[in-house]
PDB file of C-alpha atoms in Angstrom:
ATOM      1  CA  MET A  27      -4.408  57.840  75.907  1.00  0.00           C
ATOM      2  CA  TRP A  28      -3.235  54.990  73.728  1.00  0.00           C
ATOM      3  CA  THR A  29      -2.120  57.612  70.949  1.00  0.00           C
ATOM      4  CA  GLY A  30       0.279  59.279  73.552  1.00  0.00           C
ATOM      5  CA  HIS A  31       2.284  57.935  75.967  1.00  0.00           C
ATOM      6  CA  TYR A  32       1.100  53.997  75.597  1.00  0.00           C
ATOM      7  CA  GLY A  33       1.504  54.708  71.442  1.00  0.00           C
ATOM      8  CA  PHE A  34       5.469  55.885  72.100  1.00  0.00           C
ATOM      9  CA  ALA A  35       5.917  52.930  74.516  1.00  0.00           C
ATOM     10  CA  LEU A  36       4.462  50.528  71.867  1.00  0.00           C
ATOM     11  CA  ARG A  37       6.753  52.020  69.389  1.00  0.00           C
ATOM     12  CA  LYS A  38       9.899  51.647  71.425  1.00  0.00           C
ATOM     13  CA  LEU A  39       8.966  47.833  72.468  1.00  0.00           C
ATOM     14  CA  VAL A  40       8.367  46.971  68.854  1.00  0.00           C
ATOM     15  CA  PHE A  41      11.765  48.618  67.913  1.00  0.00           C
ATOM     16  CA  ARG A  42      13.260  46.794  70.977  1.00  0.00           C
ATOM     17  CA  ASP A  43      11.812  43.353  69.984  1.00  0.00           C
ATOM     18  CA  PHE A  44      12.949  43.723  66.352  1.00  0.00           C
ATOM     19  CA  THR A  45      16.307  44.645  66.987  1.00  0.00           C
ATOM     20  CA  VAL A  46      17.277  42.017  69.669  1.00  0.00           C
ATOM     21  CA  ARG A  47      15.515  39.336  67.293  1.00  0.00           C
ATOM     22  CA  TYR A  48      17.949  40.038  64.284  1.00  0.00           C
ATOM     23  CA  ARG A  49      20.999  41.469  65.956  1.00  0.00           C
ATOM     24  CA  ASN A  50      23.496  38.705  65.774  1.00  0.00           C
ATOM     25  CA  MET A  51      22.335  36.889  62.785  1.00  0.00           C
ATOM     26  CA  THR A  52      24.229  37.118  59.507  1.00  0.00           C
ATOM     27  CA  LEU A  53      21.264  37.011  57.259  1.00  0.00           C
ATOM     28  CA  GLY A  54      18.955  38.882  59.606  1.00  0.00           C
ATOM     29  CA  ILE A  55      15.227  39.438  58.446  1.00  0.00           C
ATOM     30  CA  PHE A  56      15.815  37.467  55.312  1.00  0.00           C
ATOM     31  CA  TRP A  57      15.843  34.250  57.490  1.00  0.00           C
ATOM     32  CA  CYS A  58      11.904  35.105  57.449  1.00  0.00           C
ATOM     33  CA  LEU A  59      12.091  34.517  53.091  1.00  0.00           C
ATOM     34  CA  LEU A  60      14.652  31.582  53.215  1.00  0.00           C
ATOM     35  CA  ASN A  61      12.272  29.071  55.274  1.00  0.00           C
ATOM     36  CA  PRO A  62       9.432  29.317  53.271  1.00  0.00           C
ATOM     37  CA  ILE A  63      11.359  29.168  50.065  1.00  0.00           C
ATOM     38  CA  ILE A  64      13.053  25.663  51.262  1.00  0.00           C
ATOM     39  CA  THR A  65       9.845  24.663  52.248  1.00  0.00           C
ATOM     40  CA  VAL A  66       8.173  25.000  49.067  1.00  0.00           C
ATOM     41  CA  GLY A  67      11.079  24.063  47.166  1.00  0.00           C
ATOM     42  CA  ILE A  68      11.074  20.722  48.867  1.00  0.00           C
ATOM     43  CA  LEU A  69       6.982  20.352  48.681  1.00  0.00           C
ATOM     44  CA  ASN A  70       7.611  21.405  44.877  1.00  0.00           C
ATOM     45  CA  PHE A  71       9.565  18.412  44.134  1.00  0.00           C
ATOM     46  CA  LEU A  72       7.597  15.879  46.207  1.00  0.00           C
ATOM     47  CA  PHE A  73       4.304  17.192  44.592  1.00  0.00           C
ATOM     48  CA  THR A  74       5.321  17.731  41.247  1.00  0.00           C
ATOM     49  CA  LYS A  75       7.946  15.004  40.532  1.00  0.00           C
ATOM     50  CA  ILE A  76       6.907  12.171  42.686  1.00  0.00           C
ATOM     51  CA  MET A  77       3.151  12.446  43.387  1.00  0.00           C
ATOM     52  CA  LYS A  78       2.034  14.351  40.210  1.00  0.00           C
ATOM     53  CA  PRO A  79      -0.845  16.632  41.423  1.00  0.00           C
ATOM     54  CA  THR A  80      -3.380  17.930  39.083  1.00  0.00           C
ATOM     55  CA  VAL A  81      -2.699  21.515  40.814  1.00  0.00           C
ATOM     56  CA  GLU A  82      -1.545  23.996  38.244  1.00  0.00           C
ATOM     57  CA  ASN A  83       1.455  26.939  39.456  1.00  0.00           C
ATOM     58  CA  PHE A  84       2.073  24.453  42.520  1.00  0.00           C
ATOM     59  CA  PRO A  85       4.861  26.862  44.141  1.00  0.00           C
ATOM     60  CA  VAL A  86       2.183  29.868  44.401  1.00  0.00           C
ATOM     61  CA  PHE A  87      -0.728  27.631  45.272  1.00  0.00           C
ATOM     62  CA  ALA A  88       1.726  25.998  48.384  1.00  0.00           C
ATOM     63  CA  LEU A  89       2.975  29.614  49.205  1.00  0.00           C
ATOM     64  CA  CYS A  90      -0.773  30.868  49.742  1.00  0.00           C
ATOM     65  CA  GLY A  91      -0.759  28.362  52.450  1.00  0.00           C
ATOM     66  CA  LEU A  92       3.028  28.750  53.788  1.00  0.00           C
ATOM     67  CA  VAL A  93       2.753  32.414  54.125  1.00  0.00           C
ATOM     68  CA  PRO A  94       0.185  32.959  56.716  1.00  0.00           C
ATOM     69  CA  PHE A  95       1.170  29.682  58.462  1.00  0.00           C
ATOM     70  CA  THR A  96       4.537  30.335  58.907  1.00  0.00           C
ATOM     71  CA  PHE A  97       4.100  33.908  60.069  1.00  0.00           C
ATOM     72  CA  PHE A  98       1.295  32.421  62.683  1.00  0.00           C
ATOM     73  CA  THR A  99       3.602  29.748  63.941  1.00  0.00           C
ATOM     74  CA  GLN A 100       6.606  31.901  64.184  1.00  0.00           C
ATOM     75  CA  THR A 101       5.108  34.681  65.860  1.00  0.00           C
ATOM     76  CA  TRP A 102       2.619  32.902  68.026  1.00  0.00           C
ATOM     77  CA  GLY A 103       5.609  30.538  69.350  1.00  0.00           C
ATOM     78  CA  ILE A 104       8.229  33.725  69.954  1.00  0.00           C
ATOM     79  CA  SER A 105       5.591  35.558  71.728  1.00  0.00           C
ATOM     80  CA  THR A 106       4.344  33.169  74.157  1.00  0.00           C
ATOM     81  CA  SER A 107       7.314  34.127  76.154  1.00  0.00           C
ATOM     82  CA  SER A 108       7.250  37.744  75.922  1.00  0.00           C
ATOM     83  CA  ILE A 109       5.979  38.566  79.255  1.00  0.00           C
ATOM     84  CA  VAL A 110       8.492  35.755  81.012  1.00  0.00           C
ATOM     85  CA  GLU A 111      11.343  37.205  78.991  1.00  0.00           C
ATOM     86  CA  SER A 112      10.344  40.805  79.846  1.00  0.00           C
ATOM     87  CA  ALA A 113      10.093  40.082  83.541  1.00  0.00           C
ATOM     88  CA  ALA A 114      13.207  42.373  84.354  1.00  0.00           C
ATOM     89  CA  MET A 115      11.537  45.234  82.692  1.00  0.00           C
ATOM     90  CA  ILE A 116       8.180  44.626  83.865  1.00  0.00           C
ATOM     91  CA  LYS A 117       9.395  45.025  87.615  1.00  0.00           C
ATOM     92  CA  LYS A 118      11.195  47.933  87.000  1.00  0.00           C
ATOM     93  CA  VAL A 119       9.160  50.093  84.316  1.00  0.00           C
ATOM     94  CA  LEU A 120       5.638  51.130  84.486  1.00  0.00           C
ATOM     95  CA  VAL A 121       4.311  50.043  81.302  1.00  0.00           C
ATOM     96  CA  PRO A 122       0.710  48.449  80.274  1.00  0.00           C
ATOM     97  CA  ARG A 123       1.582  45.048  80.304  1.00  0.00           C
ATOM     98  CA  GLU A 124      -0.774  44.266  77.332  1.00  0.00           C
ATOM     99  CA  LEU A 125       1.660  45.961  75.223  1.00  0.00           C
ATOM    100  CA  ILE A 126       4.348  43.486  75.483  1.00  0.00           C
ATOM    101  CA  PRO A 127       2.891  40.747  73.734  1.00  0.00           C
ATOM    102  CA  ILE A 128       1.403  42.885  71.160  1.00  0.00           C
ATOM    103  CA  ALA A 129       4.884  44.545  70.398  1.00  0.00           C
ATOM    104  CA  SER A 130       6.233  41.168  69.966  1.00  0.00           C
ATOM    105  CA  VAL A 131       3.707  40.688  67.382  1.00  0.00           C
ATOM    106  CA  LEU A 132       4.117  43.746  65.810  1.00  0.00           C
ATOM    107  CA  ALA A 133       7.858  43.284  65.526  1.00  0.00           C
ATOM    108  CA  ASN A 134       7.406  40.033  63.710  1.00  0.00           C
ATOM    109  CA  SER A 135       4.861  41.812  61.393  1.00  0.00           C
ATOM    110  CA  LEU A 136       7.482  42.559  58.829  1.00  0.00           C
ATOM    111  CA  ASN A 137       7.981  39.174  58.439  1.00  0.00           C
ATOM    112  CA  LEU A 138       4.817  39.074  57.065  1.00  0.00           C
ATOM    113  CA  LEU A 139       4.826  42.090  54.457  1.00  0.00           C
ATOM    114  CA  MET A 140       8.274  40.546  53.065  1.00  0.00           C
ATOM    115  CA  GLN A 141       6.575  37.192  52.636  1.00  0.00           C
ATOM    116  CA  PHE A 142       3.727  38.874  50.740  1.00  0.00           C
ATOM    117  CA  GLY A 143       6.241  40.396  48.735  1.00  0.00           C
ATOM    118  CA  LEU A 144       7.773  37.076  48.049  1.00  0.00           C
ATOM    119  CA  LEU A 145       4.434  35.498  47.185  1.00  0.00           C
ATOM    120  CA  LEU A 146       3.511  38.153  44.835  1.00  0.00           C
ATOM    121  CA  GLY A 147       6.822  37.876  43.570  1.00  0.00           C
ATOM    122  CA  MET A 148       6.004  34.056  42.704  1.00  0.00           C
ATOM    123  CA  VAL A 149       2.518  35.150  41.050  1.00  0.00           C
ATOM    124  CA  LEU A 150       4.455  37.315  38.463  1.00  0.00           C
ATOM    125  CA  ILE A 151       7.329  34.488  37.825  1.00  0.00           C
ATOM    126  CA  TYR A 152       4.241  32.173  37.189  1.00  0.00           C
ATOM    127  CA  GLY A 153       2.694  34.289  34.503  1.00  0.00           C
ATOM    128  CA  GLY A 154       0.152  36.233  36.771  1.00  0.00           C
ATOM    129  CA  ARG A 155      -0.461  39.757  36.264  1.00  0.00           C
ATOM    130  CA  PRO A 156      -0.861  42.673  38.815  1.00  0.00           C
ATOM    131  CA  SER A 157      -4.733  43.099  39.850  1.00  0.00           C
ATOM    132  CA  ILE A 158      -7.130  45.298  41.835  1.00  0.00           C
ATOM    133  CA  LEU A 159      -8.037  42.211  43.868  1.00  0.00           C
ATOM    134  CA  TRP A 160      -4.305  42.682  45.706  1.00  0.00           C
ATOM    135  CA  LEU A 161      -5.531  45.438  47.852  1.00  0.00           C
ATOM    136  CA  TRP A 162      -7.162  42.695  49.509  1.00  0.00           C
ATOM    137  CA  LEU A 163      -3.785  41.639  50.905  1.00  0.00           C
ATOM    138  CA  PRO A 164      -3.594  44.381  53.527  1.00  0.00           C
ATOM    139  CA  VAL A 165      -7.148  43.347  54.856  1.00  0.00           C
ATOM    140  CA  LEU A 166      -6.183  39.721  54.951  1.00  0.00           C
ATOM    141  CA  GLY A 167      -2.829  40.685  56.679  1.00  0.00           C
ATOM    142  CA  VAL A 168      -4.547  42.840  59.491  1.00  0.00           C
ATOM    143  CA  LEU A 169      -6.815  40.116  60.123  1.00  0.00           C
ATOM    144  CA  GLU A 170      -4.266  37.719  60.524  1.00  0.00           C
ATOM    145  CA  ILE A 171      -2.377  39.908  62.966  1.00  0.00           C
ATOM    146  CA  ALA A 172      -5.621  40.623  65.316  1.00  0.00           C
ATOM    147  CA  PHE A 173      -6.105  36.827  65.459  1.00  0.00           C
ATOM    148  CA  VAL A 174      -2.314  36.306  66.561  1.00  0.00           C
ATOM    149  CA  CYS A 175      -2.445  39.089  68.832  1.00  0.00           C
ATOM    150  CA  GLY A 176      -5.567  37.613  70.517  1.00  0.00           C
ATOM    151  CA  LEU A 177      -3.738  34.084  70.916  1.00  0.00           C
ATOM    152  CA  THR A 178      -0.519  35.681  72.079  1.00  0.00           C
ATOM    153  CA  LEU A 179      -2.363  37.558  74.709  1.00  0.00           C
ATOM    154  CA  LEU A 180      -4.000  34.460  75.972  1.00  0.00           C
ATOM    155  CA  SER A 181      -0.764  32.255  75.594  1.00  0.00           C
ATOM    156  CA  SER A 182       1.695  34.816  77.121  1.00  0.00           C
ATOM    157  CA  ALA A 183      -0.628  35.472  80.318  1.00  0.00           C
ATOM    158  CA  LEU A 184      -1.052  31.772  80.708  1.00  0.00           C
ATOM    159  CA  ASN A 185       2.788  31.052  80.297  1.00  0.00           C
ATOM    160  CA  VAL A 186       3.567  33.413  83.179  1.00  0.00           C
ATOM    161  CA  TYR A 187       1.611  30.914  85.568  1.00  0.00           C
ATOM    162  CA  ILE A 188       2.262  27.455  83.389  1.00  0.00           C
ATOM    163  CA  ARG A 189       5.733  27.652  82.008  1.00  0.00           C
ATOM    164  CA  ASP A 190       4.931  24.745  79.636  1.00  0.00           C
ATOM    165  CA  THR A 191       2.575  26.779  77.702  1.00  0.00           C
ATOM    166  CA  ARG A 192       4.987  27.435  75.112  1.00  0.00           C
ATOM    167  CA  TYR A 193       5.576  23.614  74.472  1.00  0.00           C
ATOM    168  CA  ILE A 194       1.907  23.293  74.028  1.00  0.00           C
ATOM    169  CA  VAL A 195       1.752  26.166  71.421  1.00  0.00           C
ATOM    170  CA  GLU A 196       4.398  24.310  69.811  1.00  0.00           C
ATOM    171  CA  SER A 197       2.507  21.067  69.661  1.00  0.00           C
ATOM    172  CA  ILE A 198      -0.503  22.782  68.233  1.00  0.00           C
ATOM    173  CA  ASN A 199       1.271  24.461  65.689  1.00  0.00           C
ATOM    174  CA  ALA A 200       2.783  21.128  64.516  1.00  0.00           C
ATOM    175  CA  VAL A 201      -0.962  19.778  64.158  1.00  0.00           C
ATOM    176  CA  LEU A 202      -1.974  22.789  62.387  1.00  0.00           C
ATOM    177  CA  PHE A 203       0.224  21.783  59.498  1.00  0.00           C
ATOM    178  CA  TRP A 204      -2.004  19.103  58.224  1.00  0.00           C
ATOM    179  CA  LEU A 205      -5.160  21.027  59.276  1.00  0.00           C
ATOM    180  CA  VAL A 206      -4.468  24.129  56.940  1.00  0.00           C
ATOM    181  CA  PRO A 207      -4.747  22.932  53.225  1.00  0.00           C
ATOM    182  CA  ILE A 208      -0.977  24.014  52.571  1.00  0.00           C
ATOM    183  CA  PHE A 209      -0.471  21.406  50.361  1.00  0.00           C
ATOM    184  CA  TYR A 210      -4.006  20.051  49.102  1.00  0.00           C
ATOM    185  CA  SER A 211      -6.783  21.669  47.757  1.00  0.00           C
ATOM    186  CA  PHE A 212      -9.692  22.678  49.553  1.00  0.00           C
ATOM    187  CA  SER A 213     -12.033  20.984  46.980  1.00  0.00           C
ATOM    188  CA  VAL A 214     -10.820  17.643  48.468  1.00  0.00           C
ATOM    189  CA  ILE A 215     -12.087  18.490  51.873  1.00  0.00           C
ATOM    190  CA  PRO A 216     -15.528  16.617  52.473  1.00  0.00           C
ATOM    191  CA  ASP A 217     -18.539  19.128  52.221  1.00  0.00           C
ATOM    192  CA  GLU A 218     -19.640  18.417  56.157  1.00  0.00           C
ATOM    193  CA  TYR A 219     -16.174  19.719  56.952  1.00  0.00           C
ATOM    194  CA  ARG A 220     -15.572  22.541  54.796  1.00  0.00           C
ATOM    195  CA  SER A 221     -17.684  25.122  57.049  1.00  0.00           C
ATOM    196  CA  ILE A 222     -15.841  23.993  60.369  1.00  0.00           C
ATOM    197  CA  TYR A 223     -12.472  24.469  58.181  1.00  0.00           C
ATOM    198  CA  GLN A 224     -13.322  28.066  57.307  1.00  0.00           C
ATOM    199  CA  LEU A 225     -13.528  28.782  60.678  1.00  0.00           C
ATOM    200  CA  ASN A 226      -9.998  28.065  61.146  1.00  0.00           C
ATOM    201  CA  PRO A 227      -8.413  31.548  60.267  1.00  0.00           C
ATOM    202  CA  LEU A 228      -5.291  30.140  58.690  1.00  0.00           C
ATOM    203  CA  ALA A 229      -7.359  27.640  56.159  1.00  0.00           C
ATOM    204  CA  ALA A 230      -9.633  30.693  55.500  1.00  0.00           C
ATOM    205  CA  LEU A 231      -6.526  32.862  54.824  1.00  0.00           C
ATOM    206  CA  THR A 232      -5.273  30.312  52.652  1.00  0.00           C
ATOM    207  CA  LEU A 233      -8.354  29.925  50.629  1.00  0.00           C
ATOM    208  CA  ALA A 234      -8.978  33.736  50.382  1.00  0.00           C
ATOM    209  CA  LEU A 235      -5.269  34.246  49.121  1.00  0.00           C
ATOM    210  CA  ARG A 236      -6.104  31.573  46.391  1.00  0.00           C
ATOM    211  CA  ASN A 237      -9.071  33.067  45.373  1.00  0.00           C
ATOM    212  CA  ILE A 238      -7.412  36.248  44.648  1.00  0.00           C
ATOM    213  CA  LEU A 239      -3.905  35.144  43.319  1.00  0.00           C
ATOM    214  CA  LEU A 240      -4.888  32.079  41.489  1.00  0.00           C
ATOM    215  CA  GLU A 241      -8.396  32.345  40.663  1.00  0.00           C
ATOM    216  CA  SER A 242      -8.785  36.251  40.204  1.00  0.00           C
ATOM    217  CA  HIS A 243     -11.924  36.570  42.257  1.00  0.00           C
ATOM    218  CA  SER A 244     -12.742  38.276  45.414  1.00  0.00           C
ATOM    219  CA  PRO A 245     -13.288  35.975  48.611  1.00  0.00           C
ATOM    220  CA  ALA A 246     -16.502  34.928  49.305  1.00  0.00           C
ATOM    221  CA  THR A 247     -18.637  37.148  51.589  1.00  0.00           C
ATOM    222  CA  THR A 248     -19.105  34.198  54.388  1.00  0.00           C
ATOM    223  CA  LEU A 249     -15.674  33.484  54.224  1.00  0.00           C
ATOM    224  CA  LEU A 250     -14.656  37.066  55.153  1.00  0.00           C
ATOM    225  CA  VAL A 251     -17.446  37.469  57.850  1.00  0.00           C
ATOM    226  CA  LYS A 252     -16.068  34.086  59.442  1.00  0.00           C
ATOM    227  CA  LEU A 253     -12.518  35.149  59.286  1.00  0.00           C
ATOM    228  CA  THR A 254     -13.496  38.800  60.619  1.00  0.00           C
ATOM    229  CA  ALA A 255     -15.751  37.604  63.443  1.00  0.00           C
ATOM    230  CA  VAL A 256     -13.060  34.812  64.377  1.00  0.00           C
ATOM    231  CA  SER A 257     -10.279  37.004  64.078  1.00  0.00           C
ATOM    232  CA  PHE A 258     -11.620  39.934  66.302  1.00  0.00           C
ATOM    233  CA  GLY A 259     -13.327  37.537  68.689  1.00  0.00           C
ATOM    234  CA  THR A 260     -10.044  36.037  69.477  1.00  0.00           C
ATOM    235  CA  LEU A 261      -8.612  39.471  69.926  1.00  0.00           C
ATOM    236  CA  ALA A 262     -11.379  40.493  72.212  1.00  0.00           C
ATOM    237  CA  VAL A 263     -11.204  37.381  74.469  1.00  0.00           C
ATOM    238  CA  GLY A 264      -7.515  37.409  74.419  1.00  0.00           C
ATOM    239  CA  TRP A 265      -7.582  41.150  75.713  1.00  0.00           C
ATOM    240  CA  LEU A 266     -10.180  40.405  78.507  1.00  0.00           C
ATOM    241  CA  VAL A 267      -8.298  37.357  79.961  1.00  0.00           C
ATOM    242  CA  PHE A 268      -4.991  39.057  79.827  1.00  0.00           C
ATOM    243  CA  ARG A 269      -6.449  41.921  81.901  1.00  0.00           C
ATOM    244  CA  ARG A 270      -7.803  39.556  84.301  1.00  0.00           C
ATOM    245  CA  MET A 271      -4.460  37.310  84.589  1.00  0.00           C
ATOM    246  CA  LYS A 272      -2.216  40.212  84.790  1.00  0.00           C
ATOM    247  CA  THR A 273      -3.019  41.466  88.175  1.00  0.00           C
ATOM    248  CA  ARG A 274      -0.710  38.522  89.680  1.00  0.00           C
ATOM    249  CA  PHE A 275       2.005  38.740  87.275  1.00  0.00           C
ATOM    250  CA  TYR A 276       4.454  40.107  89.912  1.00  0.00           C
ATOM    251  CA  ASP A 277       3.995  37.344  92.075  1.00  0.00           C
ATOM    252  CA  TYR A 278       4.901  34.824  89.673  1.00  0.00           C
ATOM    253  CA  LEU A 279       7.627  36.452  87.855  1.00  0.00           C
TER     254      LEU A 279
END
């Protein structure tokens, strides 16, 4: 069923969200590259010229955290309002409600692909070489998309009933900037908090990217197991909660 009518509907929704999102922008989708470039430039100045860190290849080091973090915050923030913003369509067109937030996430996934390209370009600029380990990147991308889809299903459903939800999401994203090791090494985290940190998919993705691109080895099995469990566990919970809450969407839209 999902590969037939629902698959067609999902493709149409993804195309609609993508075209609307970048319709009147001069730079269009290239904004997704400009933001991390500016951020890493500022961080590079602060942490190489002012604070003098011991981390080598700091731009690559920082981008390993910024790429998953930027995709996560932008996508979760935008997609939380997807059901409310599609109220007119929901009332007129018979389409599975779950497809709307999922399509919103997938429409933003091209940003993640381009940012991975930026990250690999920086690796090459700073002396790295292509490696078979880069094949891990699509796996990590799928795991992050699954995690964001799960959270988006939860928050977009809740936003129908509580319109302050998107502001709560923005606040959570602001806090996460400091809880994800973007500009500091995982090694500075006290031992008693490291296992907890690895349960945060953004921190786990950052660590996995640094393992692959800076340290030239595969991510640890325990890290991948935790990341997979949390990502698909969040997706399952989000799907189940959304299906229970969607029955009264029409009354609140």
